[in-house]
CSV table of C-alpha atoms and ligand atoms in Angstrom, one decimal:
chain,number,residue,atom,x,y,z
R,1,UNK,CA,-54.6,-33.1,10.2
R,2,UNK,CA,-53.2,-36.1,10.8
R,3,UNK,CA,-53.9,-38.2,13.4
R,4,UNK,CA,-51.2,-38.7,15.2
R,5,UNK,CA,-50.2,-37.7,18.3
R,6,UNK,CA,-46.5,-36.2,19.1
R,7,UNK,CA,-43.9,-37.9,21.2
R,8,UNK,CA,-40.5,-36.4,21.5
R,9,UNK,CA,-37.2,-38.3,21.7
R,10,UNK,CA,-33.2,-38.0,21.3
R,11,UNK,CA,-31.6,-41.0,19.8
R,12,UNK,CA,-28.3,-39.9,19.7
R,13,UNK,CA,-26.4,-39.4,22.8
R,14,UNK,CA,-23.5,-40.5,24.5
R,15,UNK,CA,-22.3,-40.9,28.3
R,16,UNK,CA,-19.1,-42.7,29.9
R,17,UNK,CA,-19.7,-46.3,28.0
R,18,UNK,CA,-18.0,-44.7,25.5
R,19,UNK,CA,-15.9,-41.8,25.7
R,20,UNK,CA,-18.5,-39.4,27.4
R,21,UNK,CA,-19.2,-38.2,30.7
R,22,UNK,CA,-22.0,-40.3,33.1
R,23,UNK,CA,-23.4,-43.4,34.0
R,24,UNK,CA,-25.9,-45.1,32.2
R,25,UNK,CA,-28.7,-45.1,35.0
R,26,UNK,CA,-27.9,-41.0,35.3
R,27,UNK,CA,-28.8,-40.7,31.4
R,28,UNK,CA,-31.9,-43.0,31.6
R,29,UNK,CA,-32.9,-40.8,34.5
R,30,UNK,CA,-32.1,-37.6,32.5
R,31,UNK,CA,-34.1,-39.0,29.7
R,32,UNK,CA,-37.1,-39.9,32.2
R,33,UNK,CA,-37.5,-36.3,33.4
R,34,UNK,CA,-38.2,-34.8,29.8
R,35,UNK,CA,-38.4,-37.0,27.3
R,36,UNK,CA,-40.9,-39.3,25.8
R,37,UNK,CA,-38.2,-41.8,24.5
R,38,UNK,CA,-34.2,-42.1,23.8
R,39,UNK,CA,-31.9,-44.5,22.6
R,40,UNK,CA,-28.6,-44.9,24.0
R,41,UNK,CA,-26.4,-44.9,21.0
R,42,UNK,CA,-22.8,-45.7,22.7
R,43,UNK,CA,-19.4,-45.0,20.8
R,44,UNK,CA,-18.2,-48.6,19.2
R,45,UNK,CA,-15.0,-48.0,17.5
R,46,UNK,CA,-13.7,-46.1,14.5
R,47,UNK,CA,-12.3,-48.7,12.3
R,48,UNK,CA,-10.1,-45.8,10.0
R,49,UNK,CA,-9.0,-43.5,13.0
R,50,UNK,CA,-5.9,-41.6,11.9
R,51,UNK,CA,-3.0,-41.7,14.3
R,52,UNK,CA,-3.2,-38.2,15.8
R,53,UNK,CA,-0.4,-35.8,17.6
R,54,UNK,CA,1.0,-37.2,21.0
R,55,UNK,CA,-1.0,-40.6,21.0
R,56,UNK,CA,-4.2,-38.6,21.1
R,57,UNK,CA,-6.3,-41.6,19.8
R,58,UNK,CA,-6.1,-43.1,23.3
R,59,UNK,CA,-9.1,-41.0,24.1
R,60,UNK,CA,-11.0,-42.6,21.7
R,61,UNK,CA,-9.9,-46.0,22.2
R,62,UNK,CA,-10.4,-46.4,26.3
R,63,UNK,CA,-13.8,-45.0,25.3
R,64,UNK,CA,-14.5,-47.9,23.0
R,65,UNK,CA,-13.4,-50.5,25.5
R,66,UNK,CA,-15.4,-48.9,28.3
R,67,UNK,CA,-18.5,-49.3,26.2
R,68,UNK,CA,-17.7,-53.5,25.4
R,69,UNK,CA,-16.9,-53.9,29.1
R,70,UNK,CA,-20.1,-52.6,30.2
R,71,UNK,CA,-22.2,-53.6,27.2
R,72,UNK,CA,-23.9,-56.1,29.5
R,73,UNK,CA,-25.0,-53.6,32.2
R,74,UNK,CA,-26.0,-50.9,29.4
R,75,UNK,CA,-28.4,-54.0,27.7
R,76,UNK,CA,-30.1,-54.7,30.7
R,77,UNK,CA,-30.5,-50.9,32.3
R,78,UNK,CA,-32.2,-50.0,28.5
R,79,UNK,CA,-34.4,-53.5,28.5
R,80,UNK,CA,-35.5,-52.7,32.2
R,81,UNK,CA,-36.6,-49.2,31.6
R,82,UNK,CA,-38.8,-49.7,29.1
R,83,UNK,CA,-43.0,-48.5,30.1
R,84,UNK,CA,-45.1,-48.5,27.2
R,85,UNK,CA,-47.1,-45.1,27.9
R,86,UNK,CA,-44.9,-43.8,29.7
R,87,UNK,CA,-41.7,-43.9,28.6
R,88,UNK,CA,-39.4,-45.7,25.9
R,89,UNK,CA,-35.7,-46.7,26.2
R,90,UNK,CA,-33.6,-47.9,23.0
R,91,UNK,CA,-30.3,-49.7,22.8
R,92,UNK,CA,-27.8,-48.6,20.0
R,93,UNK,CA,-24.3,-48.0,19.1
R,94,UNK,CA,-22.8,-45.6,17.2
R,95,UNK,CA,-19.8,-46.2,14.4
R,96,UNK,CA,-17.2,-43.9,13.4
R,97,UNK,CA,-16.3,-43.9,9.9
R,98,UNK,CA,-13.8,-41.0,8.3
R,99,UNK,CA,-14.5,-42.9,5.0
R,100,UNK,CA,-18.2,-43.7,4.9
R,101,UNK,CA,-19.4,-41.0,7.7
R,102,UNK,CA,-20.4,-42.1,11.1
R,103,UNK,CA,-23.8,-44.1,11.7
R,104,UNK,CA,-25.8,-44.6,14.7
R,105,UNK,CA,-27.2,-47.9,14.9
R,106,UNK,CA,-30.6,-48.3,16.8
R,107,UNK,CA,-32.4,-51.5,17.5
R,108,UNK,CA,-35.5,-52.5,17.8
R,109,UNK,CA,-35.4,-55.3,20.5
R,110,UNK,CA,-33.0,-55.7,23.7
R,111,UNK,CA,-30.0,-57.3,24.4
R,112,UNK,CA,-28.7,-57.1,20.9
R,113,UNK,CA,-24.8,-57.4,20.2
R,114,UNK,CA,-22.2,-54.7,19.6
R,115,UNK,CA,-20.9,-55.1,15.9
R,116,UNK,CA,-17.4,-54.2,14.5
R,117,UNK,CA,-17.3,-53.4,10.8
R,118,UNK,CA,-14.2,-52.1,8.9
R,119,UNK,CA,-17.2,-51.6,5.4
R,120,UNK,CA,-20.0,-50.0,5.6
R,121,UNK,CA,-21.5,-52.7,3.5
R,122,UNK,CA,-20.8,-55.4,6.7
R,123,UNK,CA,-22.5,-52.8,9.0
R,124,UNK,CA,-25.8,-52.2,6.6
R,125,UNK,CA,-26.0,-56.5,6.2
R,126,UNK,CA,-26.0,-56.3,10.2
R,127,UNK,CA,-28.4,-53.6,10.3
R,128,UNK,CA,-31.0,-55.1,7.9
R,129,UNK,CA,-30.6,-58.5,9.8
R,130,UNK,CA,-32.0,-57.2,13.1
R,131,UNK,CA,-34.3,-54.9,11.4
R,132,UNK,CA,-32.4,-51.9,13.1
R,133,UNK,CA,-31.7,-48.0,11.8
R,134,UNK,CA,-28.9,-46.9,10.5
R,135,UNK,CA,-28.8,-43.1,10.8
R,136,UNK,CA,-25.9,-40.6,9.5
R,137,UNK,CA,-25.1,-37.8,11.3
R,138,UNK,CA,-23.3,-34.6,11.4
R,139,UNK,CA,-24.0,-35.0,8.0
R,140,UNK,CA,-22.5,-31.8,6.3
R,141,UNK,CA,-18.3,-32.3,7.8
R,142,UNK,CA,-16.6,-33.1,4.5
R,143,UNK,CA,-15.3,-37.3,2.9
R,144,UNK,CA,-12.8,-38.2,4.9
R,145,UNK,CA,-13.8,-36.0,7.8
R,146,UNK,CA,-16.5,-38.2,9.1
R,147,UNK,CA,-19.1,-36.1,7.1
R,148,UNK,CA,-22.1,-38.5,5.2
R,149,UNK,CA,-21.0,-40.3,2.7
R,150,UNK,CA,-24.1,-40.2,0.4
R,151,UNK,CA,-22.3,-43.1,-1.9
R,152,UNK,CA,-23.0,-45.5,0.3
R,153,UNK,CA,-27.0,-43.9,1.4
R,154,UNK,CA,-29.8,-47.0,1.2
R,155,UNK,CA,-33.3,-46.5,2.0
R,156,UNK,CA,-33.5,-49.9,3.4
R,157,UNK,CA,-32.3,-49.3,6.8
R,158,UNK,CA,-31.9,-45.4,6.6
R,159,UNK,CA,-35.4,-44.2,6.7
R,160,UNK,CA,-34.1,-40.5,8.6
R,161,UNK,CA,-30.8,-38.6,8.7
R,162,UNK,CA,-30.2,-35.9,11.4
R,163,UNK,CA,-30.0,-32.8,10.2
R,164,UNK,CA,-29.3,-31.1,13.3
R,165,UNK,CA,-27.3,-31.7,16.7
R,166,UNK,CA,-24.9,-29.9,18.7
R,167,UNK,CA,-22.8,-30.0,15.8
R,168,UNK,CA,-24.5,-27.7,13.9
R,169,UNK,CA,-27.3,-27.5,11.0
R,170,UNK,CA,-27.0,-30.0,8.3
R,171,UNK,CA,-30.0,-28.8,6.4
R,172,UNK,CA,-27.5,-26.9,4.0
R,173,UNK,CA,-24.7,-25.0,3.6
R,174,UNK,CA,-26.1,-21.4,4.8
R,175,UNK,CA,-28.4,-20.8,7.5
R,176,UNK,CA,-27.9,-20.7,11.2
R,177,UNK,CA,-26.4,-23.0,13.7
R,178,UNK,CA,-23.0,-23.4,12.0
R,179,UNK,CA,-20.0,-26.4,12.6
R,180,UNK,CA,-18.0,-25.1,14.5
R,181,UNK,CA,-17.6,-26.5,17.9
R,182,UNK,CA,-15.5,-29.9,16.5
R,183,UNK,CA,-12.4,-30.4,14.6
R,184,UNK,CA,-13.9,-31.7,11.3
R,185,UNK,CA,-14.0,-28.7,9.9
R,186,UNK,CA,-16.9,-26.4,8.0
R,187,UNK,CA,-20.5,-27.3,6.3
R,188,UNK,CA,-19.6,-28.9,2.7
R,189,UNK,CA,-22.4,-27.9,0.4
R,190,UNK,CA,-22.3,-31.4,-1.3
R,191,UNK,CA,-23.0,-33.3,2.1
R,192,UNK,CA,-25.9,-31.3,3.2
R,193,UNK,CA,-29.7,-33.2,3.2
R,194,UNK,CA,-30.7,-30.5,0.6
R,195,UNK,CA,-28.1,-31.5,-1.9
R,196,UNK,CA,-29.0,-35.5,-1.2
R,197,UNK,CA,-32.5,-34.2,-2.0
R,198,UNK,CA,-31.9,-32.5,-5.0
R,199,UNK,CA,-30.1,-35.8,-6.0
R,200,UNK,CA,-32.8,-37.7,-5.4
R,201,UNK,CA,-32.2,-39.4,-2.5
R,202,UNK,CA,-35.8,-40.1,0.1
R,203,UNK,CA,-35.6,-39.9,3.3
R,204,UNK,CA,-36.9,-37.8,6.7
R,205,UNK,CA,-35.5,-35.6,9.2
R,206,UNK,CA,-34.5,-36.2,12.7
R,207,UNK,CA,-32.5,-34.1,15.2
R,208,UNK,CA,-30.6,-35.4,18.2
R,209,UNK,CA,-28.8,-34.0,20.5
R,210,UNK,CA,-25.2,-35.9,20.1
R,211,UNK,CA,-24.8,-34.7,23.6
R,212,UNK,CA,-21.7,-36.3,25.4
R,213,UNK,CA,-22.2,-35.2,28.7
R,214,UNK,CA,-25.1,-38.1,29.2
R,215,UNK,CA,-27.9,-35.8,28.8
R,216,UNK,CA,-30.3,-37.0,26.5
R,217,UNK,CA,-32.3,-34.3,25.3
R,218,UNK,CA,-30.0,-31.1,26.4
R,219,UNK,CA,-31.9,-28.0,25.2
R,220,UNK,CA,-30.4,-26.9,22.2
R,221,UNK,CA,-28.4,-29.6,21.2
R,222,UNK,CA,-31.2,-31.7,19.1
R,223,UNK,CA,-34.2,-32.9,19.5
R,224,UNK,CA,-36.9,-35.0,17.3
R,225,UNK,CA,-40.9,-35.3,17.2
R,226,UNK,CA,-42.1,-38.8,16.3
R,227,UNK,CA,-45.7,-38.5,15.1
R,228,UNK,CA,-47.1,-42.2,16.7
R,229,UNK,CA,-50.2,-43.9,16.6
R,230,UNK,CA,-49.5,-45.1,19.9
R,231,UNK,CA,-46.6,-44.7,22.9
R,232,UNK,CA,-45.4,-47.9,22.6
R,233,UNK,CA,-41.9,-48.8,21.0
R,234,UNK,CA,-42.7,-50.1,18.3
R,235,UNK,CA,-45.0,-47.1,17.1
R,236,UNK,CA,-42.2,-45.4,17.4
R,237,UNK,CA,-40.2,-47.3,15.1
R,238,UNK,CA,-42.9,-47.4,12.7
R,239,UNK,CA,-43.1,-43.7,12.6
R,240,UNK,CA,-39.3,-43.5,12.1
R,241,UNK,CA,-39.4,-46.3,9.4
R,242,UNK,CA,-42.3,-44.2,7.7
R,243,UNK,CA,-40.2,-40.8,8.2
R,244,UNK,CA,-43.2,-39.4,10.5
R,245,UNK,CA,-40.6,-37.2,12.0
R,246,UNK,CA,-39.0,-34.2,12.2
R,247,UNK,CA,-36.2,-32.3,13.7
R,248,UNK,CA,-36.0,-29.6,16.5
R,249,UNK,CA,-33.3,-27.6,17.8
R,250,UNK,CA,-34.7,-27.5,21.3
R,251,UNK,CA,-38.2,-25.7,21.9
R,252,UNK,CA,-40.8,-28.4,21.4
R,253,UNK,CA,-42.8,-27.1,18.4
R,254,UNK,CA,-45.7,-28.8,17.4
R,255,UNK,CA,-45.9,-29.9,14.0
R,256,UNK,CA,-47.9,-31.4,11.2
R,257,UNK,CA,-47.6,-31.3,7.6
R,258,UNK,CA,-49.5,-32.7,5.5
R,259,UNK,CA,-49.7,-32.8,1.1
R,260,UNK,CA,-53.1,-33.9,-0.3
R,261,UNK,CA,-53.9,-35.3,3.2
R,262,UNK,CA,-50.5,-37.7,3.7
R,263,UNK,CA,-48.9,-37.3,6.3
R,264,UNK,CA,-44.8,-35.5,6.4
R,265,UNK,CA,-42.5,-38.6,4.9
R,266,UNK,CA,-45.1,-39.8,3.0
R,267,UNK,CA,-44.6,-40.5,-0.7
R,268,UNK,CA,-48.1,-39.8,-3.2
R,269,UNK,CA,-48.8,-39.6,-6.6
R,270,UNK,CA,-49.9,-36.1,-7.4
R,271,UNK,CA,-51.6,-34.3,-10.2
R,272,UNK,CA,-50.0,-30.7,-11.9
R,273,UNK,CA,-51.6,-29.2,-8.3
R,274,UNK,CA,-51.2,-30.3,-4.8
R,275,UNK,CA,-52.5,-28.7,-1.5
R,276,UNK,CA,-50.3,-28.3,1.8
R,277,UNK,CA,-51.3,-27.8,5.1
R,278,UNK,CA,-49.7,-27.2,8.3
R,279,UNK,CA,-50.1,-26.3,11.4
R,280,UNK,CA,-47.4,-24.8,13.5
R,281,UNK,CA,-47.9,-24.3,17.5
R,282,UNK,CA,-44.6,-22.9,18.9
R,283,UNK,CA,-43.3,-22.3,22.2
R,284,UNK,CA,-42.4,-18.8,21.4
R,285,UNK,CA,-43.6,-16.3,19.2
R,286,UNK,CA,-43.1,-17.3,15.5
R,287,UNK,CA,-41.1,-15.7,13.1
R,288,UNK,CA,-41.6,-17.3,10.2
R,289,UNK,CA,-43.3,-20.7,8.6
R,290,UNK,CA,-41.8,-21.7,5.2
R,291,UNK,CA,-42.4,-24.5,2.6
R,292,UNK,CA,-39.9,-25.5,0.8
R,293,UNK,CA,-40.4,-27.5,-2.6
R,294,UNK,CA,-37.5,-28.7,-4.5
R,295,UNK,CA,-34.9,-26.8,-2.8
R,296,UNK,CA,-36.5,-23.2,-3.1
R,297,UNK,CA,-39.2,-21.6,-0.7
R,298,UNK,CA,-42.0,-21.4,-2.6
R,299,UNK,CA,-44.2,-19.9,0.5
R,300,UNK,CA,-44.1,-17.9,3.2
R,301,UNK,CA,-46.4,-17.3,6.2
R,302,UNK,CA,-46.1,-15.2,9.1
R,303,UNK,CA,-48.8,-15.0,12.2
R,304,UNK,CA,-50.5,-11.9,13.4
R,305,UNK,CA,-48.8,-9.3,14.9
R,306,UNK,CA,-49.4,-9.2,18.8
R,307,UNK,CA,-53.0,-9.7,19.5
R,308,UNK,CA,-54.6,-6.6,21.9
R,309,UNK,CA,-54.9,-7.4,25.1
R,310,UNK,CA,-58.9,-8.1,25.5
R,311,UNK,CA,-57.9,-11.1,22.9
R,312,UNK,CA,-54.9,-12.4,24.4
R,313,UNK,CA,-56.2,-14.6,27.3
R,314,UNK,CA,-59.0,-16.0,25.1
R,315,UNK,CA,-57.0,-19.0,24.3
R,316,UNK,CA,-54.0,-20.6,26.4
R,317,UNK,CA,-51.0,-18.2,26.6
R,318,UNK,CA,-47.6,-19.3,27.1
R,319,UNK,CA,-44.9,-18.1,29.4
R,320,UNK,CA,-41.5,-19.0,29.9
R,321,UNK,CA,-39.7,-18.5,33.3
R,322,UNK,CA,-35.6,-18.9,32.8
R,323,UNK,CA,-33.2,-19.3,35.8
R,324,UNK,CA,-29.5,-19.0,35.9
R,325,UNK,CA,-27.6,-15.9,35.0
R,326,UNK,CA,-24.7,-15.7,38.0
R,327,UNK,CA,-21.2,-14.6,38.6
R,328,UNK,CA,-18.3,-15.7,35.8
R,329,UNK,CA,-14.9,-17.6,36.3
R,330,UNK,CA,-12.7,-14.5,35.6
R,331,UNK,CA,-14.5,-13.7,38.9
R,332,UNK,CA,-13.2,-17.0,40.7
R,333,UNK,CA,-16.9,-17.1,41.7
R,334,UNK,CA,-17.3,-20.1,39.7
R,335,UNK,CA,-19.8,-22.3,41.3
R,336,UNK,CA,-23.1,-24.5,41.2
R,337,UNK,CA,-26.1,-22.7,42.3
R,338,UNK,CA,-29.6,-25.2,43.5
R,339,UNK,CA,-32.6,-23.5,42.7
R,340,UNK,CA,-36.0,-24.8,44.3
R,341,UNK,CA,-38.8,-23.0,43.3
R,342,UNK,CA,-43.0,-23.2,43.7
R,343,UNK,CA,-44.8,-21.8,40.6
R,344,UNK,CA,-48.3,-21.1,41.6
R,345,UNK,CA,-51.1,-19.4,39.5
R,346,UNK,CA,-53.7,-17.7,41.6
R,347,UNK,CA,-57.0,-19.3,39.6
R,348,UNK,CA,-56.3,-20.4,36.2
R,349,UNK,CA,-54.8,-23.6,35.2
R,350,UNK,CA,-51.1,-24.6,34.2
R,351,UNK,CA,-52.3,-27.1,30.9
R,352,UNK,CA,-49.2,-28.1,30.1
R,353,UNK,CA,-45.4,-27.6,30.8
R,354,UNK,CA,-42.2,-28.1,28.6
R,355,UNK,CA,-38.9,-28.1,30.4
R,356,UNK,CA,-35.9,-26.8,28.2
R,357,UNK,CA,-33.0,-28.5,30.5
R,358,UNK,CA,-29.5,-28.0,29.1
R,359,UNK,CA,-26.4,-30.4,29.6
R,360,UNK,CA,-24.2,-28.5,31.9
R,361,UNK,CA,-22.8,-28.8,34.6
R,362,UNK,CA,-22.1,-32.4,34.4
R,363,UNK,CA,-22.7,-33.6,37.8
R,364,UNK,CA,-23.7,-37.2,38.5
R,365,UNK,CA,-25.7,-36.6,41.1
R,366,UNK,CA,-27.4,-33.7,40.8
R,367,UNK,CA,-31.2,-33.6,38.8
R,368,UNK,CA,-33.4,-31.4,37.7
R,369,UNK,CA,-37.1,-32.2,38.6
R,370,UNK,CA,-40.3,-30.9,37.8
R,371,UNK,CA,-43.9,-32.2,39.8
R,372,UNK,CA,-46.8,-30.8,39.6
R,373,UNK,CA,-48.5,-29.7,42.3
R,374,UNK,CA,-52.6,-29.6,41.5
R,375,UNK,CA,-53.8,-27.9,38.7
R,376,UNK,CA,-52.5,-25.0,39.4
R,377,UNK,CA,-48.6,-25.3,40.8
R,378,UNK,CA,-45.4,-26.7,39.5
R,379,UNK,CA,-42.6,-27.5,42.1
R,380,UNK,CA,-39.2,-26.8,40.2
R,381,UNK,CA,-35.7,-28.1,41.3
R,382,UNK,CA,-32.7,-27.6,39.2
R,383,UNK,CA,-29.0,-26.4,39.4
R,384,UNK,CA,-26.9,-24.1,36.9
R,385,UNK,CA,-24.0,-22.8,36.2
R,386,UNK,CA,-21.7,-20.9,33.8
R,387,UNK,CA,-18.8,-23.5,34.1
R,388,UNK,CA,-18.5,-25.0,30.6
R,389,UNK,CA,-22.2,-24.4,30.0
R,390,UNK,CA,-23.1,-25.0,26.3
R,391,UNK,CA,-22.3,-22.2,24.2
R,392,UNK,CA,-21.9,-20.2,27.1
R,393,UNK,CA,-25.7,-20.1,28.2
R,394,UNK,CA,-25.6,-21.2,31.7
R,395,UNK,CA,-29.5,-20.9,32.0
R,396,UNK,CA,-32.2,-23.0,32.2
R,397,UNK,CA,-35.7,-22.3,31.4
R,398,UNK,CA,-39.5,-24.0,31.3
R,399,UNK,CA,-42.5,-23.1,29.4
R,400,UNK,CA,-45.7,-22.8,31.1
R,401,UNK,CA,-49.0,-23.4,29.1
R,402,UNK,CA,-51.6,-21.7,31.1
R,403,UNK,CA,-55.4,-21.2,31.0
R,404,UNK,CA,-55.8,-17.8,33.0
R,405,UNK,CA,-57.3,-14.4,32.5
R,406,UNK,CA,-55.6,-10.9,33.0
R,407,UNK,CA,-56.6,-10.4,36.2
R,408,UNK,CA,-54.5,-13.9,37.4
R,409,UNK,CA,-51.6,-13.8,39.3
R,410,UNK,CA,-48.1,-15.9,39.3
R,411,UNK,CA,-46.9,-16.2,42.3
R,412,UNK,CA,-43.2,-17.6,42.7
R,413,UNK,CA,-41.7,-18.8,45.6
R,414,UNK,CA,-37.8,-19.7,46.1
R,415,UNK,CA,-36.4,-21.4,48.6
R,416,UNK,CA,-33.2,-22.2,47.1
R,417,UNK,CA,-30.7,-20.5,47.0
R,418,UNK,CA,-32.4,-18.1,48.9
R,419,UNK,CA,-35.8,-17.4,50.2
R,420,UNK,CA,-37.6,-15.2,48.1
R,421,UNK,CA,-41.4,-14.9,47.1
R,422,UNK,CA,-42.6,-13.0,44.1
R,423,UNK,CA,-46.0,-12.0,42.8
R,424,UNK,CA,-46.5,-10.8,38.4
R,425,UNK,CA,-49.4,-10.0,37.3
R,426,UNK,CA,-50.3,-11.9,33.9
R,427,UNK,CA,-51.9,-8.3,32.9
R,428,UNK,CA,-48.5,-7.0,33.3
R,429,UNK,CA,-46.9,-9.6,31.9
R,430,UNK,CA,-48.3,-9.3,29.0
R,431,UNK,CA,-46.9,-6.3,28.5
R,432,UNK,CA,-43.3,-6.5,30.0
R,433,UNK,CA,-40.8,-9.2,31.3
R,434,UNK,CA,-40.4,-9.7,35.1
R,435,UNK,CA,-36.6,-9.5,36.0
R,436,UNK,CA,-35.6,-10.7,39.5
R,437,UNK,CA,-32.2,-11.5,41.3
R,438,UNK,CA,-31.4,-13.6,44.2
R,439,UNK,CA,-29.2,-11.0,45.7
R,440,UNK,CA,-27.0,-7.5,44.5
R,441,UNK,CA,-25.2,-8.0,41.6
R,442,UNK,CA,-23.5,-10.2,40.2
R,443,UNK,CA,-25.8,-12.8,41.9
R,444,UNK,CA,-27.8,-15.3,40.2
R,445,UNK,CA,-31.0,-14.6,38.8
R,446,UNK,CA,-34.4,-15.4,37.2
R,447,UNK,CA,-36.8,-14.2,34.6
R,448,UNK,CA,-40.7,-14.6,33.9
R,449,UNK,CA,-40.5,-14.0,29.8
R,450,UNK,CA,-43.0,-11.9,28.0
R,451,UNK,CA,-45.9,-13.6,27.9
R,452,UNK,CA,-47.2,-15.3,24.5
R,453,UNK,CA,-50.5,-15.1,23.4
R,454,UNK,CA,-51.7,-18.0,21.2
R,455,UNK,CA,-51.8,-15.5,18.4
R,456,UNK,CA,-48.4,-14.8,18.2
R,457,UNK,CA,-47.0,-18.6,18.4
R,458,UNK,CA,-49.4,-20.9,16.2
R,459,UNK,CA,-50.0,-20.9,13.0
R,460,UNK,CA,-52.2,-22.8,10.7
R,461,UNK,CA,-52.1,-22.5,6.5
R,462,UNK,CA,-52.5,-24.0,3.6
R,463,UNK,CA,-51.0,-23.5,-0.2
R,464,UNK,CA,-51.3,-24.9,-3.6
R,465,UNK,CA,-48.5,-26.2,-5.2
R,466,UNK,CA,-47.7,-26.5,-8.7
R,467,UNK,CA,-46.2,-29.9,-8.9
R,468,UNK,CA,-43.4,-29.9,-12.0
R,469,UNK,CA,-43.1,-33.3,-14.7
R,470,UNK,CA,-41.3,-35.9,-12.6
R,471,UNK,CA,-40.9,-35.5,-8.9
R,472,UNK,CA,-41.0,-33.3,-6.3
R,473,UNK,CA,-40.7,-33.1,-2.6
R,474,UNK,CA,-42.1,-30.6,0.0
R,475,UNK,CA,-40.9,-30.2,3.4
R,476,UNK,CA,-41.5,-27.3,5.9
R,477,UNK,CA,-39.4,-25.5,8.5
R,478,UNK,CA,-40.3,-23.3,10.8
R,479,UNK,CA,-38.6,-20.5,13.0
R,480,UNK,CA,-39.4,-18.9,16.5
R,481,UNK,CA,-38.4,-15.4,17.0
R,482,UNK,CA,-36.1,-16.6,19.9
R,483,UNK,CA,-34.2,-18.6,17.0
R,484,UNK,CA,-35.4,-21.9,18.2
R,485,UNK,CA,-36.4,-24.2,14.7
R,486,UNK,CA,-38.4,-27.2,13.6
R,487,UNK,CA,-38.1,-29.1,10.1
R,488,UNK,CA,-40.8,-31.5,9.1
R,489,UNK,CA,-39.5,-34.5,6.8
R,490,UNK,CA,-40.9,-33.7,3.1
R,491,UNK,CA,-43.3,-35.3,1.8
R,492,UNK,CA,-42.2,-37.2,-2.0
R,493,UNK,CA,-44.5,-36.3,-5.0
R,494,UNK,CA,-44.5,-38.6,-8.2
R,495,UNK,CA,-41.6,-40.9,-6.6
R,496,UNK,CA,-42.1,-43.8,-8.5
A,501,LIG,ZN1,-20.5,-39.0,15.2
A,502,LIG,ZN1,-22.5,-38.8,18.4
């Protein structure tokens, strides 16, 4: 398969340098906790903003001014955050346009200026001169309501488009994650990614959060994977320009797709048939992997049903620890619950861990923290609340990938919000989840999910595609049983 490594990032998010919440320093700390790279894209302006009821445009105008006033600080914090091989930060801004659709500008270099344009052609010229990316997002809103305007699409600085964010899913006008959380309306068929691909445009897919609470990479709000040669800003940019990217809703599904050996995003010449190969490693049981050619699902793949007990531990297994729940506002018990936990595997090893951190509650001071304690331990500090939770889910979680046998045991020690210890044998977790509570109803709870054997979460396959006369494009869509999804950028065939 492809000879690249996967980095996870978010290249579209907001904070109080603009009309969102939180400092740029906090956004960076949050990003560093759980992402490989991030681009901050502060709200800069809206050249054709409508006048709103009761002068509500103030909300936007004040936000744009805050970004302008603090731009030198934003530039400096981003420039100083870069550590190739560990974490990459990129500078950017967002341009609102009712007519042309919103665009995020992401710079390859530090200390670049804000740019105010009243026409999309001027913004594009600026991006081309800067070598910057210009990425349309929340595509599927109607024209005139800040949805994409495919009429101004140009590959020159737009190798990828954002097909998933907290606004919803713009792949097409059906499918989960509909548009309902904002005031710009529902999904317009002609503005979806599928419609544009069918009309002959060439672009790759990214997901990004568009989170407004200063929380890059917010779980469930959108994320991207980039297939890079090396862990540097240049390589991340190279991957995006080559469309070697994929969109994620939240769970860090590992994706690879090749057609005739060429990676996702590539453009190739093909004969009457072409071979697609893929590899999908989910963070939960996989539901289905679909190969989509020219807008139609042409192949569907399913994982094997749960492997028998003897086989489950032959490969690394995964298990999710989730914490939160607790009382709700109508009980007048709304509160932020602080958590301190230590996970310890008695004999095996925690190979990797995948944080799933949602953005709320907003808190300038509190942080989620993960710290390894040897090969078999993980210390977690976190906080949860129902108030303002993203789509009303107050919970945080982490997925552990572990190498262990059925006789191994997970010890979990809580020191906050209460002192508690529990032991969960893996053999029992293979058969069922383990629910625990910090006290009597309605106090907060936590849960070891039923563990996921590799055979249920990983799928590799290949298929032969019939290539029509003329252009064709092929992409992959994966869905887990828990609803999380991933979309690999298309490979373009005979795209002369
Ligand atoms: Zn926008
Ligand atoms: Zn935005």
